[in-house]
Coordinates of C-alpha atoms and ligand atoms in Angstrom, one line a residue:
M1 CA 0.0 0.0 0.0
D2 CA 1.4 3.4 -0.9
D3 CA 0.3 6.7 0.6
T4 CA -1.6 7.8 -2.5
S5 CA -3.9 4.8 -2.2
R6 CA -4.7 5.8 1.4
A7 CA -7.5 8.1 2.1
L8 CA -8.2 9.4 5.6
I9 CA -11.9 10.0 5.5
G10 CA -12.9 10.0 9.1
S11 CA -12.4 8.6 12.5
A12 CA -14.3 6.9 15.3
A13 CA -17.5 8.6 16.3
G14 CA -16.9 11.1 19.1
S15 CA -13.1 11.1 18.8
Q16 CA -10.7 13.4 17.1
P17 CA -8.7 12.1 14.2
V18 CA -5.2 11.1 15.4
S19 CA -2.3 11.6 13.0
E20 CA -0.2 8.6 12.0
A21 CA 2.9 10.2 13.6
A22 CA 1.2 11.0 16.9
A23 CA -0.6 7.7 17.3
G24 CA 0.6 4.6 19.2
A25 CA -1.1 2.2 16.8
I26 CA -2.5 2.2 13.3
L27 CA -5.8 0.7 12.4
T28 CA -6.3 0.1 8.7
I29 CA -9.8 -0.5 7.5
D30 CA -10.2 -1.9 4.0
L31 CA -13.4 -0.6 2.6
G32 CA -12.7 -2.5 -0.6
A33 CA -12.8 -5.7 1.4
I34 CA -16.2 -4.7 3.0
R35 CA -17.5 -4.0 -0.6
E36 CA -16.3 -7.4 -1.7
N37 CA -17.8 -9.1 1.3
Y38 CA -21.1 -7.5 0.6
R39 CA -20.9 -8.7 -3.0
R40 CA -20.2 -12.3 -1.8
L41 CA -23.2 -12.3 0.5
K42 CA -25.4 -10.9 -2.3
A43 CA -24.2 -13.6 -4.6
R44 CA -25.2 -16.2 -2.0
L45 CA -28.6 -14.6 -1.6
G46 CA -29.5 -14.7 -5.3
G47 CA -32.1 -12.0 -5.8
V48 CA -32.9 -11.5 -2.1
R49 CA -32.3 -8.0 -0.7
C50 CA -29.3 -7.5 1.6
A51 CA -29.3 -4.8 4.3
G52 CA -26.2 -3.7 6.2
V53 CA -26.0 -3.8 10.0
L54 CA -24.1 -0.8 11.3
K55 CA -24.8 -0.9 15.0
A56 CA -22.0 0.1 17.5
D57 CA -20.5 2.4 14.9
G58 CA -20.4 -0.2 12.2
Y59 CA -18.9 -2.8 14.6
G60 CA -16.3 -0.3 15.5
L61 CA -15.2 0.4 12.0
G62 CA -17.1 3.6 11.3
A63 CA -20.8 3.4 10.4
A64 CA -20.7 6.4 8.1
Q65 CA -17.8 5.1 6.1
V66 CA -19.3 1.6 5.8
A67 CA -22.7 3.0 4.8
S68 CA -21.2 5.0 2.0
V69 CA -19.5 2.0 0.5
L70 CA -22.6 -0.2 0.8
A71 CA -24.9 2.5 -0.6
K72 CA -22.8 2.5 -3.7
E73 CA -23.4 -1.2 -4.0
G74 CA -27.1 -0.5 -4.0
C75 CA -27.7 -1.2 -0.3
D76 CA -30.6 1.0 0.9
I77 CA -31.5 -0.5 4.2
F78 CA -29.3 -0.1 7.3
F79 CA -29.9 -1.4 10.8
I80 CA -28.6 0.2 14.0
A81 CA -29.4 -0.7 17.6
L82 CA -30.4 2.7 19.1
P83 CA -32.2 5.8 17.9
G84 CA -29.1 7.9 18.9
E85 CA -27.1 5.9 16.4
G86 CA -29.8 6.3 13.8
I87 CA -29.9 10.1 14.2
A88 CA -26.1 10.2 13.8
L89 CA -26.2 7.9 10.8
R90 CA -29.0 10.0 9.1
K91 CA -26.9 13.1 9.5
A92 CA -23.9 11.3 7.9
I93 CA -25.8 9.7 4.9
G94 CA -28.6 12.1 4.3
P95 CA -32.2 11.3 3.3
G96 CA -33.0 8.2 1.3
P97 CA -31.9 4.9 2.8
D98 CA -34.1 3.3 5.4
I99 CA -32.6 3.2 8.9
L100 CA -34.1 0.6 11.2
V101 CA -33.7 0.7 14.9
L102 CA -33.3 -2.8 16.2
N103 CA -33.8 -2.2 19.9
G104 CA -37.0 -0.3 19.3
L105 CA -37.7 3.2 20.5
P106 CA -37.3 4.0 24.2
P107 CA -40.5 5.7 25.5
G108 CA -40.3 9.4 24.6
S109 CA -37.8 9.1 21.8
E110 CA -40.6 8.9 19.1
P111 CA -40.4 12.6 18.1
E112 CA -36.7 12.5 17.6
A113 CA -36.9 9.2 15.6
L114 CA -39.6 10.7 13.5
A115 CA -37.7 13.9 12.8
A116 CA -34.7 11.8 11.7
G117 CA -36.8 9.6 9.5
L118 CA -36.0 6.5 11.4
C119 CA -38.0 3.3 11.1
P120 CA -38.4 1.5 14.5
V121 CA -38.3 -2.2 14.9
V122 CA -41.4 -2.6 17.1
N123 CA -40.7 -5.2 19.7
S124 CA -43.7 -5.1 21.9
A125 CA -47.4 -4.1 22.0
T126 CA -46.5 -1.1 24.1
Q127 CA -44.1 0.1 21.4
L128 CA -46.7 -0.6 18.7
K129 CA -49.2 1.6 20.6
A130 CA -46.7 4.4 21.0
W131 CA -45.8 4.4 17.3
R132 CA -49.5 4.2 16.4
Q133 CA -50.0 7.4 18.4
A134 CA -47.1 9.0 16.8
A135 CA -48.7 8.3 13.4
R136 CA -52.0 9.7 14.5
S137 CA -50.2 12.9 15.8
A138 CA -48.2 13.2 12.6
G139 CA -51.4 12.8 10.5
R140 CA -49.8 10.1 8.2
S141 CA -48.9 6.5 8.3
L142 CA -45.4 5.7 9.6
P143 CA -43.1 2.8 8.7
A144 CA -42.1 0.1 11.1
A145 CA -40.7 -3.4 11.2
I146 CA -42.5 -5.8 13.5
Q147 CA -40.2 -8.2 15.3
V148 CA -41.5 -11.4 16.7
D149 CA -39.6 -13.7 19.2
S150 CA -39.3 -17.0 17.4
G151 CA -37.2 -18.5 20.2
M152 CA -34.4 -16.4 21.5
A153 CA -36.2 -14.6 24.4
R154 CA -34.3 -11.3 23.7
L155 CA -36.2 -8.8 21.6
G156 CA -39.5 -9.0 19.8
M157 CA -43.1 -9.8 20.6
A158 CA -43.7 -13.1 22.4
P159 CA -46.1 -15.5 20.7
A160 CA -48.9 -14.6 23.1
E161 CA -48.4 -10.9 22.4
V162 CA -48.5 -11.6 18.6
E163 CA -51.8 -13.4 19.0
A164 CA -53.2 -10.6 21.1
V165 CA -52.3 -7.7 18.7
A166 CA -53.4 -9.9 15.8
G167 CA -56.8 -10.1 17.3
E168 CA -57.1 -6.5 18.2
A169 CA -59.1 -4.3 15.9
G170 CA -57.0 -1.3 14.5
A171 CA -53.8 -2.6 16.1
F172 CA -51.8 -1.6 13.0
D173 CA -53.8 1.5 12.0
G174 CA -51.4 4.1 10.6
I175 CA -48.5 1.6 10.6
D176 CA -46.9 0.8 7.3
I177 CA -45.4 -2.6 8.0
R178 CA -42.2 -2.8 6.0
F179 CA -41.0 -6.1 7.4
V180 CA -41.9 -8.8 9.8
M181 CA -38.6 -10.1 11.3
S182 CA -37.1 -12.3 13.9
H183 CA -33.5 -13.2 14.9
L184 CA -31.8 -16.6 15.2
A185 CA -30.1 -17.6 18.4
R186 CA -27.8 -20.4 17.0
A187 CA -27.3 -19.5 13.4
D188 CA -23.6 -20.3 13.6
E189 CA -24.4 -23.9 14.5
P190 CA -25.8 -25.3 11.3
Q191 CA -26.5 -28.7 12.8
Q192 CA -28.7 -27.3 15.5
V193 CA -32.4 -28.2 15.3
A194 CA -33.0 -24.9 17.1
N195 CA -32.6 -23.1 13.7
E196 CA -35.4 -25.1 12.0
K197 CA -37.6 -24.7 15.1
Q198 CA -37.2 -21.0 15.0
R199 CA -37.9 -20.9 11.2
H200 CA -41.1 -22.8 11.7
E201 CA -42.1 -20.6 14.6
F202 CA -41.3 -17.5 12.6
D203 CA -43.6 -18.8 9.8
R204 CA -46.4 -19.5 12.3
L205 CA -46.2 -16.1 13.9
R206 CA -45.9 -14.0 10.8
K207 CA -48.9 -15.6 9.3
M208 CA -51.0 -14.1 12.1
L209 CA -49.9 -10.6 11.2
P210 CA -50.7 -8.5 8.1
A211 CA -48.8 -9.8 5.1
A212 CA -45.4 -8.1 4.7
P213 CA -41.9 -9.0 3.5
A214 CA -40.0 -11.2 6.0
S215 CA -36.5 -11.1 7.4
L216 CA -34.7 -13.7 9.5
A217 CA -31.1 -14.2 8.6
N218 CA -28.1 -12.5 10.1
S219 CA -24.6 -13.3 8.6
S220 CA -24.5 -16.9 9.7
G221 CA -28.2 -17.3 8.8
I222 CA -27.4 -16.6 5.2
F223 CA -25.2 -19.7 5.2
L224 CA -28.0 -21.9 6.5
G225 CA -29.4 -21.9 3.0
P226 CA -32.3 -20.3 1.0
A227 CA -35.0 -21.4 3.4
Y228 CA -33.6 -18.8 5.8
H229 CA -33.3 -16.0 3.3
Y230 CA -36.9 -14.8 3.0
D231 CA -37.1 -11.2 1.5
L232 CA -34.2 -9.5 3.3
A233 CA -31.0 -10.6 5.0
R234 CA -29.3 -8.6 7.7
P235 CA -25.6 -9.3 7.8
G236 CA -23.2 -7.4 10.1
A237 CA -20.2 -9.5 11.2
A238 CA -19.5 -11.1 7.8
L239 CA -19.2 -7.7 6.1
Y240 CA -16.4 -6.9 8.6
G241 CA -14.5 -10.1 7.9
V242 CA -15.6 -12.2 11.0
N243 CA -16.1 -15.8 10.0
P244 CA -19.9 -16.5 9.7
T245 CA -19.2 -20.3 9.4
P246 CA -16.9 -20.9 12.4
H247 CA -16.8 -24.7 11.7
E248 CA -15.4 -24.0 8.2
A249 CA -12.8 -21.8 6.5
N250 CA -13.7 -18.2 6.4
P251 CA -15.6 -17.4 3.2
M252 CA -15.1 -13.6 3.8
L253 CA -12.1 -11.3 3.2
P254 CA -10.3 -9.9 6.2
V255 CA -11.1 -6.2 6.6
I256 CA -8.8 -4.8 9.3
R257 CA -5.2 -4.6 10.1
L258 CA -4.0 -3.4 13.5
E259 CA -0.4 -2.5 14.1
A260 CA 1.2 -1.0 17.2
K261 CA 4.4 1.0 17.4
V262 CA 7.4 -0.1 19.4
A263 CA 7.9 2.6 22.1
Q264 CA 11.1 1.2 23.5
T265 CA 13.4 -1.9 23.4
R266 CA 15.7 -3.2 26.1
E267 CA 17.8 -6.2 27.1
I268 CA 17.4 -7.7 30.5
G269 CA 19.3 -10.3 32.5
A270 CA 18.1 -13.4 34.4
G271 CA 15.9 -12.8 37.4
T272 CA 14.5 -9.5 36.2
G273 CA 10.8 -9.0 37.0
I274 CA 8.7 -8.0 34.1
G275 CA 5.7 -5.7 34.2
Y276 CA 3.1 -5.1 36.9
G277 CA 3.1 -7.7 39.7
H278 CA 6.3 -9.2 38.3
T279 CA 4.1 -12.0 37.0
H280 CA 7.0 -13.1 34.8
Q281 CA 10.7 -13.3 35.8
A282 CA 13.3 -13.8 33.1
D283 CA 15.1 -17.1 33.6
G284 CA 17.9 -16.0 31.2
P285 CA 18.8 -12.9 29.2
L286 CA 15.9 -11.6 27.1
R287 CA 15.3 -8.9 24.5
L288 CA 12.1 -7.0 25.1
A289 CA 10.1 -4.5 23.2
T290 CA 7.3 -2.4 24.7
I291 CA 4.5 -1.4 22.3
S292 CA 2.0 1.5 22.6
L293 CA -1.2 -0.4 22.8
G294 CA -2.9 -1.8 25.9
Y295 CA -6.2 -2.6 27.5
G296 CA -7.1 1.1 27.2
D297 CA -7.3 0.4 23.5
G298 CA -9.6 -2.6 23.9
W299 CA -7.0 -5.3 24.0
H300 CA -8.2 -7.5 26.8
R301 CA -5.9 -7.6 29.9
R302 CA -6.5 -11.3 30.3
A303 CA -5.8 -12.2 26.6
A304 CA -2.9 -14.6 26.3
S305 CA -1.6 -13.4 23.0
A306 CA 1.3 -12.4 20.8
A307 CA 2.2 -9.8 18.2
W308 CA 3.9 -10.6 14.9
F309 CA 6.7 -9.1 13.0
E310 CA 7.6 -10.3 9.5
G311 CA 6.0 -13.7 10.3
V312 CA 7.9 -14.1 13.6
R313 CA 5.7 -14.6 16.6
L314 CA 6.5 -12.2 19.5
P315 CA 4.7 -13.4 22.7
F316 CA 3.3 -11.0 25.2
I317 CA 5.3 -11.3 28.5
G318 CA 4.0 -10.0 31.8
R319 CA 0.7 -8.2 32.2
V320 CA -1.1 -6.1 29.6
S321 CA -1.0 -2.5 30.9
M322 CA -3.4 0.3 30.0
D323 CA -1.2 1.8 27.3
S324 CA 1.4 -0.7 26.7
I325 CA 2.3 -4.4 26.3
I326 CA 5.8 -5.9 26.7
L327 CA 6.8 -8.4 24.0
D328 CA 9.6 -11.0 24.1
I329 CA 11.5 -10.3 20.9
S330 CA 14.4 -12.6 21.6
A331 CA 13.4 -14.6 18.5
L332 CA 14.5 -11.7 16.3
P333 CA 18.1 -10.8 15.6
A334 CA 19.4 -8.0 17.9
G335 CA 18.6 -4.6 16.6
R336 CA 16.1 -5.8 14.1
L337 CA 13.2 -4.1 15.8
G338 CA 13.5 -0.4 17.0
E339 CA 11.5 2.5 18.2
G340 CA 8.7 3.4 15.9
D341 CA 8.7 0.1 14.0
L342 CA 5.3 -1.5 13.7
V343 CA 4.3 -5.0 14.9
E344 CA 1.1 -6.7 13.8
L345 CA -1.7 -7.4 16.3
I346 CA -4.4 -8.2 13.7
G347 CA -3.5 -8.9 10.1
P348 CA -2.2 -11.7 7.9
S349 CA -0.5 -13.5 10.8
Q350 CA -3.4 -13.2 13.3
S351 CA -7.0 -12.8 12.2
V352 CA -9.7 -11.1 14.2
D353 CA -11.1 -14.5 15.0
D354 CA -7.6 -15.7 16.1
A355 CA -7.3 -12.7 18.4
A356 CA -10.8 -13.4 19.8
G357 CA -9.8 -17.0 20.5
H358 CA -6.8 -16.0 22.5
A359 CA -8.9 -13.5 24.5
G360 CA -11.7 -16.1 25.1
T361 CA -14.2 -14.0 23.2
I362 CA -15.7 -13.6 19.7
G363 CA -14.6 -11.5 16.8
Y364 CA -17.6 -9.2 17.3
E365 CA -16.2 -8.1 20.6
I366 CA -12.7 -7.6 19.3
L367 CA -14.1 -5.3 16.7
T368 CA -16.4 -3.3 18.8
N369 CA -13.7 -2.8 21.5
L370 CA -11.2 -1.3 19.0
G371 CA -10.0 1.8 20.7
T372 CA -10.4 5.5 19.9
R373 CA -6.7 6.4 20.1
F374 CA -5.6 4.6 17.0
H375 CA -4.8 6.4 13.8
R376 CA -7.5 5.2 11.5
R377 CA -6.6 4.7 7.9
Y378 CA -9.4 3.9 5.4
V379 CA -8.2 2.3 2.2
G380 CA -10.0 0.9 -0.8
A381 CA -12.9 3.4 -1.0
Ligands
PLP401 C1 -26.7 -7.7 15.3 C2 -27.9 -8.2 14.6 C3 -27.8 -8.7 13.2 C4 -26.5 -8.8 12.5 O1 -25.9 -10.0 13.1 P1 -24.5 -10.6 12.5 O2 -24.3 -11.9 13.3 O3 -23.4 -9.6 12.9 O4 -24.6 -10.7 11.1 C5 -29.0 -9.0 12.6 N1 -30.2 -8.9 13.2 C6 -30.3 -8.5 14.5 C7 -31.6 -8.5 15.1 C8 -29.2 -8.2 15.2 O5 -29.3 -7.8 16.5

């Protein structure tokens, strides 16, 4: 990558852009890879529509930047979790695309949501009533998705609630039902009968409601096959390079690269205590490098992990600090790594899913924890 192919077009929401020189670590986000991942999912979906899920600032990668790439691919439906995220996204992308609020509208947020042209995902009879009232006050019908709980017990109308509103005269007056949707609890486990059970329950529940396009599949759900595709898929993680088929090779392109700068190097002798708590003591001479990235940047303190340099694994040694991590670089020739050099935390040698495995978590959490102190470099737009 040369500098002319790099375009800095933004930074994490709420934080100031940090220059490459001043930052302790560089996060490279490949918008071209996100575009290609969207195309791969679309190809799997045949003619079925494909939304983009942009909650938590586009899984930490920048909702506005991701939205603009997806919009150019013809994507005109975006999902976020909260109305605040929707209002910010609407400001960034302007009028046009639908923005759906997955968690529904907290009571009292209806006027703001209406002003920003958001479409709530209605998850309860109470929310349905509030949106119906908002439509009456506005003097026009308002769009909504209706979510039913087909077997996850998280968000959406429970079966009894679906039956109740289905039998209630005027329950959907003034509501333009764009989608009836539900969410899968175990989509990443293709052998699980829970998936089929949820699909059948989804079919049973949506048939009680006014006819509308249906949506069930998240990233992994797309890979469960056409029976799960309905009229609209809602991928998030797969767009960002997280493996939607954890039991198989990743069908998506990697999207991010995270590199930290060496702040300092040193040589130590046997018996030297390393880092907070002296949790590690050198049993012989060691060469160490301290990098400018720590748990304050979202790198889990308890993650047993390593950085990489030119394919050489450099294990963490001692505790992860807030702003730094000590690496054992004894595997490299003396003087090979110096101040300002970059080591890889996520990239060709260690994927997001690998890093998640070392931290005892999932790729989703690695992405959404990515810190605000990094220099963010967007490429491939
Ligand atoms: C987060 C979310 C998605 C996207 O899920 P991925 O696994 O990231 O593809 C889709 N639908 C709902 C309801 C969600 O909460």
